[in-house]
Amino acid sequence: MLLAVLHFITDRTRAAEFVHELMAALPPGSYLLASHATQDFETPEAIATYRTMLDQGRSDVWPATRADMAAVFDGFTLIEPGIVPAGECRPASGGRPRAPRFPTRSRSASMPGWPARTDRTIRGPDLHRRS
């Protein structure tokens, strides 16, 4: 599970490399659940304000759009429900999903048949390097 991890990686290409390296090290048939902060549901004004905070170094959370996350998981088989708001990811009851307090997206992916990699060490990304 990569819950509240990927939004600390500033570069989407590096995030994708990290996810692919992680999945390559897992046994075939493994699954990955990830969450990521998003601004997909914010107003343009709120997005601009947050961008200013990022530029001033007042936040280390780098939000991604649904399209950004689809690119990070390119090549993987997404399972239901796919890339959705966290409140819609497998709700416990049959009722309406509850909206999260902080907008996030969740996704589950598997890469069946990928060979397990035991010849590499998984290296974490430089989480505080800005592009």
XYZ file of C-alpha atoms in Angstrom, residues 49-96:
48
model
C -3.553 29.718 -3.649
C -2.137 26.246 -3.110
C 0.358 26.705 -5.965
C 1.595 29.837 -4.195
C 2.017 27.829 -0.986
C 4.063 25.220 -2.884
C 6.215 27.899 -4.504
C 6.864 29.457 -1.072
C 7.794 26.091 0.449
C 4.781 26.128 2.800
C 3.649 22.635 1.759
C 5.326 19.376 0.796
C 2.154 17.803 -0.624
C 2.206 17.923 -4.436
C -1.320 17.204 -5.699
C -1.912 15.293 -8.924
C -4.836 15.153 -11.306
C -6.619 11.989 -12.318
C -4.723 12.141 -15.628
C -1.399 12.455 -13.752
C -2.167 9.329 -11.754
C -3.344 7.419 -14.815
C 0.080 8.175 -16.322
C 1.875 6.948 -13.167
C -0.006 3.644 -13.418
C 0.334 3.333 -17.210
C 0.974 -0.291 -18.152
C -0.802 -1.726 -15.134
C -4.187 -3.400 -15.107
C -6.454 -1.266 -12.960
C -9.037 -3.217 -11.007
C -12.461 -1.945 -9.986
C -13.192 0.727 -9.050
C -10.078 2.130 -10.789
C -8.962 5.705 -10.124
C -11.668 7.219 -7.954
C -12.049 9.617 -5.016
C -10.953 7.839 -1.832
C -14.504 7.926 -0.445
C -15.658 5.858 -3.418
C -12.975 3.185 -3.135
C -14.801 0.067 -1.994
C -17.261 1.662 0.465
C -18.104 -0.646 3.372
C -21.842 -0.245 3.076
C -24.176 -0.276 0.120
C -24.979 3.374 0.818
C -23.565 6.492 -0.739
